[in-house]
Amino acid sequence: MIRVIINGCCGKMGKVIASMASQNQDFEVVAGIDQNQCQCGFPVYKSLDEVDVDADVVIDFSYHTAVPQLLKAAVIKNLPVVVATTGLDEEEINSLKEASNHIPVFRSANMSLGINVLISLVKEAAKVLSDNFDIEILEMHHNMKKDSPSGTALLIADAINSVLGDRMEYVYGRHSNVDKRDKNEVGIHALRGGTVVGEHEVIFAGHDEIIKISHSARSREIFGNGALLAAKFLINQKPGLYDMESLVKKG
């Protein structure tokens, strides 16, 4: 049985992970970490430094500023970490890279297997269409989401850019922009409202034709399932930085 610590256990995704793990005989949640207190059925601590139970892996669905300190403590405890938190800045991403020299670290802006299939399809489409099609990315999330654009939208944009020689420039909305669209733009647009779990659409707009590739998340359980799969994968890996592509290839 895989013993899990959930960082951000009192948040929406933390509760989803805890519920799914309780129904899966391969997992046991032995502790949670959160600044708030909640009834979780396992002990909740303020930080990983305080956790005094044995565990095999940490799953992090918290807030981006909490990630560096979590990773420092994980290195000391020699615990693999699945980082599913979005909105990381450059310094926080560097903390992932530094920690991965000592422990296995899994990072993905979106834990859905479906999104990662979409990314594979979009990369192939971009190779074929980029010379004659304009590329736009549209994402929509619930009204409580803090980061914008979504980490997944940026993940998609980076995937497109990686196959196009990193020549594309990201344009976030076009308010007050009076110039015509540049050929090397990827437009990224964010919508917020209601209880939308997550919608992402990549639009290739050419002369008299439009191609759309989209993904719709209908519940948070798809992210929970991906996080648990990542945890199972990670505990058998050597120190390094892993992502959903690593998981898919391994599977």
PDB file of N, CA and C in Angstrom, residues 8-92:
ATOM      1  N   GLY A   8      -2.277  20.596   1.085  1.00  0.00           N
ATOM      2  CA  GLY A   8      -3.489  21.282   0.635  1.00  0.00           C
ATOM      3  C   GLY A   8      -4.706  20.401   0.835  1.00  0.00           C
ATOM      4  N   CYS A   9      -4.686  19.614   1.889  1.00  0.00           N
ATOM      5  CA  CYS A   9      -5.711  18.581   2.086  1.00  0.00           C
ATOM      6  C   CYS A   9      -7.100  19.155   2.348  1.00  0.00           C
ATOM      7  N   CYS A  10      -7.197  20.393   2.799  1.00  0.00           N
ATOM      8  CA  CYS A  10      -8.513  20.971   3.094  1.00  0.00           C
ATOM      9  C   CYS A  10      -9.105  21.718   1.906  1.00  0.00           C
ATOM     10  N   GLY A  11      -8.360  21.813   0.829  1.00  0.00           N
ATOM     11  CA  GLY A  11      -8.866  22.442  -0.386  1.00  0.00           C
ATOM     12  C   GLY A  11      -9.731  21.486  -1.189  1.00  0.00           C
ATOM     13  N   LYS A  12     -10.312  22.001  -2.258  1.00  0.00           N
ATOM     14  CA  LYS A  12     -11.228  21.187  -3.070  1.00  0.00           C
ATOM     15  C   LYS A  12     -10.537  19.955  -3.636  1.00  0.00           C
ATOM     16  N   MET A  13      -9.363  20.143  -4.244  1.00  0.00           N
ATOM     17  CA  MET A  13      -8.683  18.988  -4.832  1.00  0.00           C
ATOM     18  C   MET A  13      -8.106  18.078  -3.750  1.00  0.00           C
ATOM     19  N   GLY A  14      -7.667  18.654  -2.631  1.00  0.00           N
ATOM     20  CA  GLY A  14      -7.179  17.821  -1.540  1.00  0.00           C
ATOM     21  C   GLY A  14      -8.237  16.862  -1.049  1.00  0.00           C
ATOM     22  N   LYS A  15      -9.468  17.350  -0.946  1.00  0.00           N
ATOM     23  CA  LYS A  15     -10.578  16.506  -0.503  1.00  0.00           C
ATOM     24  C   LYS A  15     -10.915  15.437  -1.541  1.00  0.00           C
ATOM     25  N   VAL A  16     -10.797  15.805  -2.818  1.00  0.00           N
ATOM     26  CA  VAL A  16     -11.045  14.823  -3.879  1.00  0.00           C
ATOM     27  C   VAL A  16     -10.017  13.697  -3.805  1.00  0.00           C
ATOM     28  N   ILE A  17      -8.737  14.063  -3.653  1.00  0.00           N
ATOM     29  CA  ILE A  17      -7.673  13.057  -3.555  1.00  0.00           C
ATOM     30  C   ILE A  17      -7.914  12.143  -2.364  1.00  0.00           C
ATOM     31  N   ALA A  18      -8.248  12.731  -1.228  1.00  0.00           N
ATOM     32  CA  ALA A  18      -8.484  11.933  -0.015  1.00  0.00           C
ATOM     33  C   ALA A  18      -9.627  10.953  -0.218  1.00  0.00           C
ATOM     34  N   SER A  19     -10.702  11.411  -0.845  1.00  0.00           N
ATOM     35  CA  SER A  19     -11.860  10.550  -1.080  1.00  0.00           C
ATOM     36  C   SER A  19     -11.520   9.417  -2.040  1.00  0.00           C
ATOM     37  N   MET A  20     -10.825   9.747  -3.120  1.00  0.00           N
ATOM     38  CA  MET A  20     -10.479   8.723  -4.106  1.00  0.00           C
ATOM     39  C   MET A  20      -9.497   7.713  -3.537  1.00  0.00           C
ATOM     40  N   ALA A  21      -8.529   8.193  -2.752  1.00  0.00           N
ATOM     41  CA  ALA A  21      -7.552   7.288  -2.155  1.00  0.00           C
ATOM     42  C   ALA A  21      -8.217   6.324  -1.176  1.00  0.00           C
ATOM     43  N   SER A  22      -9.242   6.800  -0.451  1.00  0.00           N
ATOM     44  CA  SER A  22      -9.935   5.950   0.522  1.00  0.00           C
ATOM     45  C   SER A  22     -10.692   4.818  -0.153  1.00  0.00           C
ATOM     46  N   GLN A  23     -10.997   4.989  -1.436  1.00  0.00           N
ATOM     47  CA  GLN A  23     -11.727   3.963  -2.190  1.00  0.00           C
ATOM     48  C   GLN A  23     -10.806   3.094  -3.043  1.00  0.00           C
ATOM     49  N   ASN A  24      -9.497   3.339  -2.914  1.00  0.00           N
ATOM     50  CA  ASN A  24      -8.518   2.606  -3.713  1.00  0.00           C
ATOM     51  C   ASN A  24      -7.619   1.809  -2.774  1.00  0.00           C
ATOM     52  N   GLN A  25      -7.621   0.495  -2.914  1.00  0.00           N
ATOM     53  CA  GLN A  25      -6.881  -0.364  -1.987  1.00  0.00           C
ATOM     54  C   GLN A  25      -5.366  -0.211  -2.104  1.00  0.00           C
ATOM     55  N   ASP A  26      -4.906   0.483  -3.149  1.00  0.00           N
ATOM     56  CA  ASP A  26      -3.462   0.682  -3.324  1.00  0.00           C
ATOM     57  C   ASP A  26      -2.927   1.863  -2.518  1.00  0.00           C
ATOM     58  N   PHE A  27      -3.821   2.689  -1.954  1.00  0.00           N
ATOM     59  CA  PHE A  27      -3.396   3.923  -1.301  1.00  0.00           C
ATOM     60  C   PHE A  27      -3.954   4.051   0.115  1.00  0.00           C
ATOM     61  N   GLU A  28      -3.183   4.742   0.947  1.00  0.00           N
ATOM     62  CA  GLU A  28      -3.647   5.141   2.274  1.00  0.00           C
ATOM     63  C   GLU A  28      -3.134   6.557   2.543  1.00  0.00           C
ATOM     64  N   VAL A  29      -4.025   7.467   2.843  1.00  0.00           N
ATOM     65  CA  VAL A  29      -3.621   8.816   3.220  1.00  0.00           C
ATOM     66  C   VAL A  29      -3.264   8.801   4.700  1.00  0.00           C
ATOM     67  N   VAL A  30      -2.000   9.051   5.007  1.00  0.00           N
ATOM     68  CA  VAL A  30      -1.538   8.953   6.393  1.00  0.00           C
ATOM     69  C   VAL A  30      -1.460  10.321   7.072  1.00  0.00           C
ATOM     70  N   ALA A  31      -1.461  11.395   6.280  1.00  0.00           N
ATOM     71  CA  ALA A  31      -1.394  12.742   6.859  1.00  0.00           C
ATOM     72  C   ALA A  31      -1.761  13.775   5.810  1.00  0.00           C
ATOM     73  N   GLY A  32      -2.148  14.938   6.300  1.00  0.00           N
ATOM     74  CA  GLY A  32      -2.421  16.069   5.433  1.00  0.00           C
ATOM     75  C   GLY A  32      -1.679  17.295   5.929  1.00  0.00           C
ATOM     76  N   ILE A  33      -1.494  18.255   5.020  1.00  0.00           N
ATOM     77  CA  ILE A  33      -0.853  19.524   5.374  1.00  0.00           C
ATOM     78  C   ILE A  33      -1.760  20.645   4.902  1.00  0.00           C
ATOM     79  N   ASP A  34      -2.071  21.573   5.798  1.00  0.00           N
ATOM     80  CA  ASP A  34      -2.913  22.712   5.417  1.00  0.00           C
ATOM     81  C   ASP A  34      -2.838  23.768   6.508  1.00  0.00           C
ATOM     82  N   GLN A  35      -2.969  25.021   6.111  1.00  0.00           N
ATOM     83  CA  GLN A  35      -2.992  26.106   7.079  1.00  0.00           C
ATOM     84  C   GLN A  35      -4.338  26.166   7.803  1.00  0.00           C
ATOM     85  N   ASN A  36      -5.343  25.573   7.183  1.00  0.00           N
ATOM     86  CA  ASN A  36      -6.668  25.492   7.802  1.00  0.00           C
ATOM     87  C   ASN A  36      -6.850  24.114   8.433  1.00  0.00           C
ATOM     88  N   GLN A  37      -7.796  24.024   9.331  1.00  0.00           N
ATOM     89  CA  GLN A  37      -8.125  22.748   9.938  1.00  0.00           C
ATOM     90  C   GLN A  37      -9.430  22.216   9.351  1.00  0.00           C
ATOM     91  N   CYS A  38      -9.479  20.912   9.096  1.00  0.00           N
ATOM     92  CA  CYS A  38     -10.697  20.298   8.567  1.00  0.00           C
ATOM     93  C   CYS A  38     -10.781  18.865   9.077  1.00  0.00           C
ATOM     94  N   GLN A  39     -11.967  18.307   9.033  1.00  0.00           N
ATOM     95  CA  GLN A  39     -12.184  16.924   9.429  1.00  0.00           C
ATOM     96  C   GLN A  39     -11.860  16.019   8.250  1.00  0.00           C
ATOM     97  N   CYS A  40     -10.710  15.378   8.328  1.00  0.00           N
ATOM     98  CA  CYS A  40     -10.235  14.612   7.174  1.00  0.00           C
ATOM     99  C   CYS A  40     -10.138  13.112   7.431  1.00  0.00           C
ATOM    100  N   GLY A  41     -10.152  12.711   8.682  1.00  0.00           N
ATOM    101  CA  GLY A  41      -9.981  11.300   8.985  1.00  0.00           C
ATOM    102  C   GLY A  41      -8.522  10.896   9.101  1.00  0.00           C
ATOM    103  N   PHE A  42      -7.619  11.874   9.069  1.00  0.00           N
ATOM    104  CA  PHE A  42      -6.185  11.650   9.249  1.00  0.00           C
ATOM    105  C   PHE A  42      -5.615  12.930   9.865  1.00  0.00           C
ATOM    106  N   PRO A  43      -4.438  12.838  10.503  1.00  0.00           N
ATOM    107  CA  PRO A  43      -3.872  14.028  11.156  1.00  0.00           C
ATOM    108  C   PRO A  43      -3.487  15.107  10.132  1.00  0.00           C
ATOM    109  N   VAL A  44      -3.726  16.359  10.501  1.00  0.00           N
ATOM    110  CA  VAL A  44      -3.413  17.491   9.629  1.00  0.00           C
ATOM    111  C   VAL A  44      -2.373  18.372  10.312  1.00  0.00           C
ATOM    112  N   TYR A  45      -1.297  18.671   9.572  1.00  0.00           N
ATOM    113  CA  TYR A  45      -0.206  19.474  10.100  1.00  0.00           C
ATOM    114  C   TYR A  45      -0.110  20.797   9.338  1.00  0.00           C
ATOM    115  N   LYS A  46       0.643  21.731   9.911  1.00  0.00           N
ATOM    116  CA  LYS A  46       0.823  23.033   9.265  1.00  0.00           C
ATOM    117  C   LYS A  46       1.889  22.998   8.175  1.00  0.00           C
ATOM    118  N   SER A  47       2.838  22.088   8.299  1.00  0.00           N
ATOM    119  CA  SER A  47       3.929  21.991   7.319  1.00  0.00           C
ATOM    120  C   SER A  47       4.450  20.566   7.283  1.00  0.00           C
ATOM    121  N   LEU A  48       5.179  20.250   6.228  1.00  0.00           N
ATOM    122  CA  LEU A  48       5.763  18.918   6.101  1.00  0.00           C
ATOM    123  C   LEU A  48       6.810  18.681   7.180  1.00  0.00           C
ATOM    124  N   ASP A  49       7.487  19.741   7.633  1.00  0.00           N
ATOM    125  CA  ASP A  49       8.490  19.598   8.692  1.00  0.00           C
ATOM    126  C   ASP A  49       7.889  18.980   9.949  1.00  0.00           C
ATOM    127  N   GLU A  50       6.609  19.267  10.212  1.00  0.00           N
ATOM    128  CA  GLU A  50       5.956  18.806  11.436  1.00  0.00           C
ATOM    129  C   GLU A  50       5.449  17.361  11.340  1.00  0.00           C
ATOM    130  N   VAL A  51       5.320  16.850  10.130  1.00  0.00           N
ATOM    131  CA  VAL A  51       4.735  15.514   9.943  1.00  0.00           C
ATOM    132  C   VAL A  51       5.655  14.455  10.547  1.00  0.00           C
ATOM    133  N   ASP A  52       5.104  13.636  11.431  1.00  0.00           N
ATOM    134  CA  ASP A  52       5.912  12.627  12.133  1.00  0.00           C
ATOM    135  C   ASP A  52       5.434  11.204  11.864  1.00  0.00           C
ATOM    136  N   VAL A  53       4.764  11.006  10.721  1.00  0.00           N
ATOM    137  CA  VAL A  53       4.352   9.650  10.337  1.00  0.00           C
ATOM    138  C   VAL A  53       5.117   9.236   9.089  1.00  0.00           C
ATOM    139  N   ASP A  54       5.308   7.934   8.925  1.00  0.00           N
ATOM    140  CA  ASP A  54       6.015   7.421   7.760  1.00  0.00           C
ATOM    141  C   ASP A  54       5.132   7.530   6.514  1.00  0.00           C
ATOM    142  N   ALA A  55       5.736   7.884   5.386  1.00  0.00           N
ATOM    143  CA  ALA A  55       4.991   8.022   4.134  1.00  0.00           C
ATOM    144  C   ALA A  55       5.888   7.664   2.967  1.00  0.00           C
ATOM    145  N   ASP A  56       5.270   7.468   1.807  1.00  0.00           N
ATOM    146  CA  ASP A  56       6.007   7.110   0.594  1.00  0.00           C
ATOM    147  C   ASP A  56       6.063   8.242  -0.420  1.00  0.00           C
ATOM    148  N   VAL A  57       5.082   9.158  -0.380  1.00  0.00           N
ATOM    149  CA  VAL A  57       4.995  10.197  -1.408  1.00  0.00           C
ATOM    150  C   VAL A  57       4.113  11.341  -0.908  1.00  0.00           C
ATOM    151  N   VAL A  58       4.382  12.531  -1.437  1.00  0.00           N
ATOM    152  CA  VAL A  58       3.547  13.699  -1.156  1.00  0.00           C
ATOM    153  C   VAL A  58       2.844  14.108  -2.452  1.00  0.00           C
ATOM    154  N   ILE A  59       1.542  14.378  -2.363  1.00  0.00           N
ATOM    155  CA  ILE A  59       0.790  14.934  -3.492  1.00  0.00           C
ATOM    156  C   ILE A  59       0.417  16.366  -3.127  1.00  0.00           C
ATOM    157  N   ASP A  60       0.815  17.306  -3.952  1.00  0.00           N
ATOM    158  CA  ASP A  60       0.628  18.720  -3.654  1.00  0.00           C
ATOM    159  C   ASP A  60      -0.417  19.365  -4.559  1.00  0.00           C
ATOM    160  N   PHE A  61      -1.520  19.788  -3.957  1.00  0.00           N
ATOM    161  CA  PHE A  61      -2.524  20.634  -4.608  1.00  0.00           C
ATOM    162  C   PHE A  61      -2.736  21.827  -3.671  1.00  0.00           C
ATOM    163  N   SER A  62      -1.806  22.774  -3.685  1.00  0.00           N
ATOM    164  CA  SER A  62      -1.886  23.866  -2.723  1.00  0.00           C
ATOM    165  C   SER A  62      -1.848  25.214  -3.455  1.00  0.00           C
ATOM    166  N   TYR A  63      -0.946  26.095  -3.026  1.00  0.00           N
ATOM    167  CA  TYR A  63      -0.786  27.404  -3.644  1.00  0.00           C
ATOM    168  C   TYR A  63       0.677  27.566  -4.020  1.00  0.00           C
ATOM    169  N   HIS A  64       0.936  28.219  -5.136  1.00  0.00           N
ATOM    170  CA  HIS A  64       2.283  28.187  -5.712  1.00  0.00           C
ATOM    171  C   HIS A  64       3.379  28.683  -4.766  1.00  0.00           C
ATOM    172  N   THR A  65       3.072  29.648  -3.898  1.00  0.00           N
ATOM    173  CA  THR A  65       4.104  30.171  -3.004  1.00  0.00           C
ATOM    174  C   THR A  65       4.531  29.158  -1.942  1.00  0.00           C
ATOM    175  N   ALA A  66       3.714  28.129  -1.720  1.00  0.00           N
ATOM    176  CA  ALA A  66       4.032  27.116  -0.708  1.00  0.00           C
ATOM    177  C   ALA A  66       4.955  26.028  -1.232  1.00  0.00           C
ATOM    178  N   VAL A  67       5.147  25.979  -2.543  1.00  0.00           N
ATOM    179  CA  VAL A  67       5.878  24.863  -3.152  1.00  0.00           C
ATOM    180  C   VAL A  67       7.355  24.813  -2.761  1.00  0.00           C
ATOM    181  N   PRO A  68       8.116  25.914  -2.813  1.00  0.00           N
ATOM    182  CA  PRO A  68       9.544  25.815  -2.476  1.00  0.00           C
ATOM    183  C   PRO A  68       9.815  25.262  -1.087  1.00  0.00           C
ATOM    184  N   GLN A  69       9.070  25.721  -0.081  1.00  0.00           N
ATOM    185  CA  GLN A  69       9.277  25.236   1.282  1.00  0.00           C
ATOM    186  C   GLN A  69       8.906  23.758   1.400  1.00  0.00           C
ATOM    187  N   LEU A  70       7.841  23.352   0.712  1.00  0.00           N
ATOM    188  CA  LEU A  70       7.462  21.939   0.704  1.00  0.00           C
ATOM    189  C   LEU A  70       8.593  21.088   0.138  1.00  0.00           C
ATOM    190  N   LEU A  71       9.183  21.536  -0.955  1.00  0.00           N
ATOM    191  CA  LEU A  71      10.242  20.770  -1.597  1.00  0.00           C
ATOM    192  C   LEU A  71      11.494  20.676  -0.726  1.00  0.00           C
ATOM    193  N   LYS A  72      11.821  21.758  -0.032  1.00  0.00           N
ATOM    194  CA  LYS A  72      12.979  21.716   0.869  1.00  0.00           C
ATOM    195  C   LYS A  72      12.792  20.656   1.950  1.00  0.00           C
ATOM    196  N   ALA A  73      11.596  20.620   2.525  1.00  0.00           N
ATOM    197  CA  ALA A  73      11.309  19.630   3.569  1.00  0.00           C
ATOM    198  C   ALA A  73      11.288  18.218   2.992  1.00  0.00           C
ATOM    199  N   ALA A  74      10.773  18.080   1.764  1.00  0.00           N
ATOM    200  CA  ALA A  74      10.716  16.760   1.125  1.00  0.00           C
ATOM    201  C   ALA A  74      12.115  16.218   0.859  1.00  0.00           C
ATOM    202  N   VAL A  75      13.028  17.098   0.478  1.00  0.00           N
ATOM    203  CA  VAL A  75      14.417  16.672   0.252  1.00  0.00           C
ATOM    204  C   VAL A  75      15.015  16.156   1.552  1.00  0.00           C
ATOM    205  N   ILE A  76      14.779  16.869   2.649  1.00  0.00           N
ATOM    206  CA  ILE A  76      15.300  16.445   3.954  1.00  0.00           C
ATOM    207  C   ILE A  76      14.727  15.088   4.353  1.00  0.00           C
ATOM    208  N   LYS A  77      13.436  14.878   4.091  1.00  0.00           N
ATOM    209  CA  LYS A  77      12.776  13.623   4.452  1.00  0.00           C
ATOM    210  C   LYS A  77      12.918  12.547   3.377  1.00  0.00           C
ATOM    211  N   ASN A  78      13.543  12.906   2.249  1.00  0.00           N
ATOM    212  CA  ASN A  78      13.740  11.984   1.126  1.00  0.00           C
ATOM    213  C   ASN A  78      12.412  11.425   0.618  1.00  0.00           C
ATOM    214  N   LEU A  79      11.446  12.328   0.403  1.00  0.00           N
ATOM    215  CA  LEU A  79      10.112  11.938  -0.049  1.00  0.00           C
ATOM    216  C   LEU A  79       9.875  12.421  -1.480  1.00  0.00           C
ATOM    217  N   PRO A  80       9.452  11.561  -2.381  1.00  0.00           N
ATOM    218  CA  PRO A  80       9.042  11.996  -3.720  1.00  0.00           C
ATOM    219  C   PRO A  80       7.831  12.933  -3.619  1.00  0.00           C
ATOM    220  N   VAL A  81       7.732  13.875  -4.554  1.00  0.00           N
ATOM    221  CA  VAL A  81       6.633  14.853  -4.523  1.00  0.00           C
ATOM    222  C   VAL A  81       5.972  14.957  -5.892  1.00  0.00           C
ATOM    223  N   VAL A  82       4.648  14.851  -5.911  1.00  0.00           N
ATOM    224  CA  VAL A  82       3.848  15.141  -7.099  1.00  0.00           C
ATOM    225  C   VAL A  82       3.321  16.566  -6.952  1.00  0.00           C
ATOM    226  N   VAL A  83       3.771  17.477  -7.802  1.00  0.00           N
ATOM    227  CA  VAL A  83       3.359  18.877  -7.733  1.00  0.00           C
ATOM    228  C   VAL A  83       2.304  19.134  -8.810  1.00  0.00           C
ATOM    229  N   ALA A  84       1.067  19.284  -8.375  1.00  0.00           N
ATOM    230  CA  ALA A  84      -0.032  19.568  -9.301  1.00  0.00           C
ATOM    231  C   ALA A  84      -0.515  21.007  -9.169  1.00  0.00           C
ATOM    232  N   THR A  85       0.149  21.786  -8.327  1.00  0.00           N
ATOM    233  CA  THR A  85      -0.198  23.188  -8.140  1.00  0.00           C
ATOM    234  C   THR A  85       0.189  23.992  -9.377  1.00  0.00           C
ATOM    235  N   THR A  86      -0.676  24.924  -9.784  1.00  0.00           N
ATOM    236  CA  THR A  86      -0.410  25.734 -10.972  1.00  0.00           C
ATOM    237  C   THR A  86       0.005  27.151 -10.575  1.00  0.00           C
ATOM    238  N   GLY A  87       0.386  27.944 -11.575  1.00  0.00           N
ATOM    239  CA  GLY A  87       0.731  29.338 -11.351  1.00  0.00           C
ATOM    240  C   GLY A  87       2.126  29.560 -10.816  1.00  0.00           C
ATOM    241  N   LEU A  88       3.024  28.575 -10.964  1.00  0.00           N
ATOM    242  CA  LEU A  88       4.384  28.711 -10.451  1.00  0.00           C
ATOM    243  C   LEU A  88       5.159  29.761 -11.247  1.00  0.00           C
ATOM    244  N   ASP A  89       5.915  30.612 -10.523  1.00  0.00           N
ATOM    245  CA  ASP A  89       6.755  31.582 -11.217  1.00  0.00           C
ATOM    246  C   ASP A  89       8.131  30.972 -11.466  1.00  0.00           C
ATOM    247  N   GLU A  90       9.026  31.745 -12.070  1.00  0.00           N
ATOM    248  CA  GLU A  90      10.328  31.211 -12.471  1.00  0.00           C
ATOM    249  C   GLU A  90      11.136  30.710 -11.281  1.00  0.00           C
ATOM    250  N   GLU A  91      11.110  31.457 -10.186  1.00  0.00           N
ATOM    251  CA  GLU A  91      11.851  31.045  -8.993  1.00  0.00           C
ATOM    252  C   GLU A  91      11.306  29.742  -8.428  1.00  0.00           C
ATOM    253  N   GLU A  92       9.993  29.597  -8.449  1.00  0.00           N
ATOM    254  CA  GLU A  92       9.367  28.380  -7.918  1.00  0.00           C
ATOM    255  C   GLU A  92       9.648  27.187  -8.827  1.00  0.00           C
TER     256      GLU A  92
END
